[in-house]
């Protein structure tokens, strides 16, 4: 196992009804910028719960943070936040809203060109306004980590940055907020969390038994619960298990002390930047191909994955690798997420035709 430092400062408020508890988490007298996306929170009751909980605070709203948040949109929020002199940011939504809010938090008091924050992958960040989050889409782990991904249309950039300053101070994970997710977003989230686990697990063994077995628990949970969430969107236990699995997949715990390989994400981000595919959709296409491409260098972990996650009983390396890849592809397909670019092209053409 490699050396590591782990610091998880985010307080997690998990479960039904926890949105009401945010009032105890935000400093008295804070002036809040509440950020959200295209309006899903107004349809599923989350907006009402949040505004109810914030009754005693001064709140400014910024809506319209789009999926794969755009630099230009976020800069409008930065301007508003500076004008209004807000002191606390509350992000309500999926990974895009959370990531966008992390950028806003770092940019408000940044001296110089704000794009540097993204371009330097967070290196230039020396401060950020405090952030709280209410997560409505389990997928990215943004609710407990210091990562954010920001896109810029004009230059076709989609780049990630990291800073410890933008880790949320608290995050609310209420599984009932996810009942309203469209099937495609539920599937995207399960695939994304699966692939986060994969990127930190599928390298070579370093005898990190706890990390390996935690990762295998997350894989197995997503495999068991993912299809159930599609069939029973309002099953609390299913949603709760998916929500916690997705947070665990990228809050830092699986990745400590082990080698990581984020190639699938790097390629996926380019596909989103070029063609606008959802983040989860890109990963379902890239991962099975990457597994095949790296079958030699990663064979020990591929076989362990086949045995422990996919219940392969044998010991044959070639067979184990094939099973690992075939089962992973079948799982993504079972979630309704195509695993070939050609299928995605067909789906897009069909949705334009009908
Ligand atoms: O904008 P609204 O109206 O809220 O609708 C959103 C959006 O259209 C909708 N949605 C969210 N919660 C909902 C809901 N609809 C109904 N009911 C709910 N409860 O879902 C759509 C997609 O939301 P988005 O936030 O874009 O999805 P996701 O959480 O998958 O985030 C994707 C972004 O996160 C980045 C991705 O690259 C992408 O930009 N990532 C962030 C990471 C991180 N911070 O650590 C790691 C990931 O690998 C990923 O790169
Ligand atoms: Zn991801």
Short mmCIF file of N, CA, C and O and ligand atoms in Angstrom, two decimals, residues 139-141 149 158 188-189 191-196 199 250 262 264-265 269 279-280 282-283, ligand 2:
data_model
loop_
_atom_site.label_atom_id
_atom_site.label_comp_id
_atom_site.label_asym_id
_atom_site.label_seq_id
_atom_site.Cartn_x
_atom_site.Cartn_y
_atom_site.Cartn_z
N UNK A 139 -24.10 10.47 -8.35
CA UNK A 139 -23.27 10.14 -9.51
C UNK A 139 -21.81 10.54 -9.29
O UNK A 139 -20.91 9.69 -9.30
N UNK A 140 -21.60 11.83 -9.09
CA UNK A 140 -20.24 12.38 -9.22
C UNK A 140 -19.39 12.29 -7.97
O UNK A 140 -18.16 12.35 -8.06
N UNK A 141 -20.00 12.24 -6.80
CA UNK A 141 -19.24 12.33 -5.54
C UNK A 141 -18.86 13.76 -5.21
O UNK A 141 -18.21 14.03 -4.20
N UNK A 149 -15.71 20.05 -12.59
CA UNK A 149 -15.42 20.01 -14.02
C UNK A 149 -16.20 21.16 -14.67
O UNK A 149 -17.40 21.27 -14.47
N UNK A 158 -13.32 20.94 -21.78
CA UNK A 158 -14.02 20.41 -20.60
C UNK A 158 -12.91 19.95 -19.66
O UNK A 158 -12.27 18.92 -19.91
N UNK A 188 -27.21 7.10 -15.87
CA UNK A 188 -25.93 7.82 -15.95
C UNK A 188 -25.21 7.83 -14.61
O UNK A 188 -24.00 7.65 -14.53
N UNK A 189 -25.99 8.07 -13.55
CA UNK A 189 -25.40 8.17 -12.22
C UNK A 189 -24.81 6.85 -11.76
O UNK A 189 -23.71 6.81 -11.19
N UNK A 191 -23.77 4.39 -13.69
CA UNK A 191 -22.59 4.11 -14.52
C UNK A 191 -21.41 4.98 -14.05
O UNK A 191 -20.28 4.49 -13.90
N UNK A 192 -21.67 6.25 -13.79
CA UNK A 192 -20.58 7.15 -13.37
C UNK A 192 -19.95 6.66 -12.06
O UNK A 192 -18.72 6.56 -11.95
N UNK A 193 -20.79 6.33 -11.08
CA UNK A 193 -20.26 5.86 -9.79
C UNK A 193 -19.48 4.55 -9.97
O UNK A 193 -18.42 4.36 -9.35
N UNK A 194 -20.01 3.68 -10.83
CA UNK A 194 -19.33 2.41 -11.11
C UNK A 194 -17.94 2.69 -11.68
O UNK A 194 -16.93 2.09 -11.29
N UNK A 195 -17.89 3.66 -12.60
CA UNK A 195 -16.61 3.92 -13.29
C UNK A 195 -15.63 4.68 -12.37
O UNK A 195 -14.43 4.47 -12.45
N UNK A 196 -16.14 5.50 -11.46
CA UNK A 196 -15.23 6.11 -10.47
C UNK A 196 -14.54 5.01 -9.66
O UNK A 196 -13.34 5.06 -9.40
N UNK A 199 -11.91 3.33 -11.88
CA UNK A 199 -10.68 4.10 -12.17
C UNK A 199 -9.68 4.00 -11.01
O UNK A 199 -8.49 4.18 -11.19
N UNK A 250 -16.47 8.26 -4.78
CA UNK A 250 -15.50 9.32 -5.09
C UNK A 250 -15.38 10.36 -3.96
O UNK A 250 -15.27 11.55 -4.21
N UNK A 262 -7.19 7.36 -14.69
CA UNK A 262 -8.41 8.08 -15.06
C UNK A 262 -8.53 8.25 -16.58
O UNK A 262 -9.14 9.21 -17.06
N UNK A 264 -10.30 6.66 -18.81
CA UNK A 264 -11.67 6.63 -19.35
C UNK A 264 -12.34 7.99 -19.18
O UNK A 264 -13.04 8.46 -20.07
N UNK A 265 -12.11 8.62 -18.03
CA UNK A 265 -12.70 9.94 -17.81
C UNK A 265 -12.10 10.98 -18.76
O UNK A 265 -12.82 11.83 -19.29
N UNK A 269 -14.49 13.00 -21.26
CA UNK A 269 -14.67 14.46 -21.25
C UNK A 269 -14.52 15.03 -22.66
O UNK A 269 -15.23 15.97 -23.03
N UNK A 279 -22.11 12.76 -19.48
CA UNK A 279 -20.89 12.21 -18.91
C UNK A 279 -20.98 10.68 -18.74
O UNK A 279 -20.08 9.94 -19.16
N UNK A 280 -22.07 10.20 -18.16
CA UNK A 280 -22.23 8.75 -17.94
C UNK A 280 -22.25 7.97 -19.26
O UNK A 280 -21.70 6.87 -19.36
N UNK A 282 -20.72 8.68 -22.01
CA UNK A 282 -19.36 8.55 -22.59
C UNK A 282 -18.61 7.41 -21.90
O UNK A 282 -17.89 6.66 -22.55
N UNK A 283 -18.80 7.30 -20.59
CA UNK A 283 -18.04 6.29 -19.85
C UNK A 283 -18.46 4.88 -20.23
O UNK A 283 -17.62 3.98 -20.35
ZN1 LIG B 2 -17.36 10.58 -13.62
#
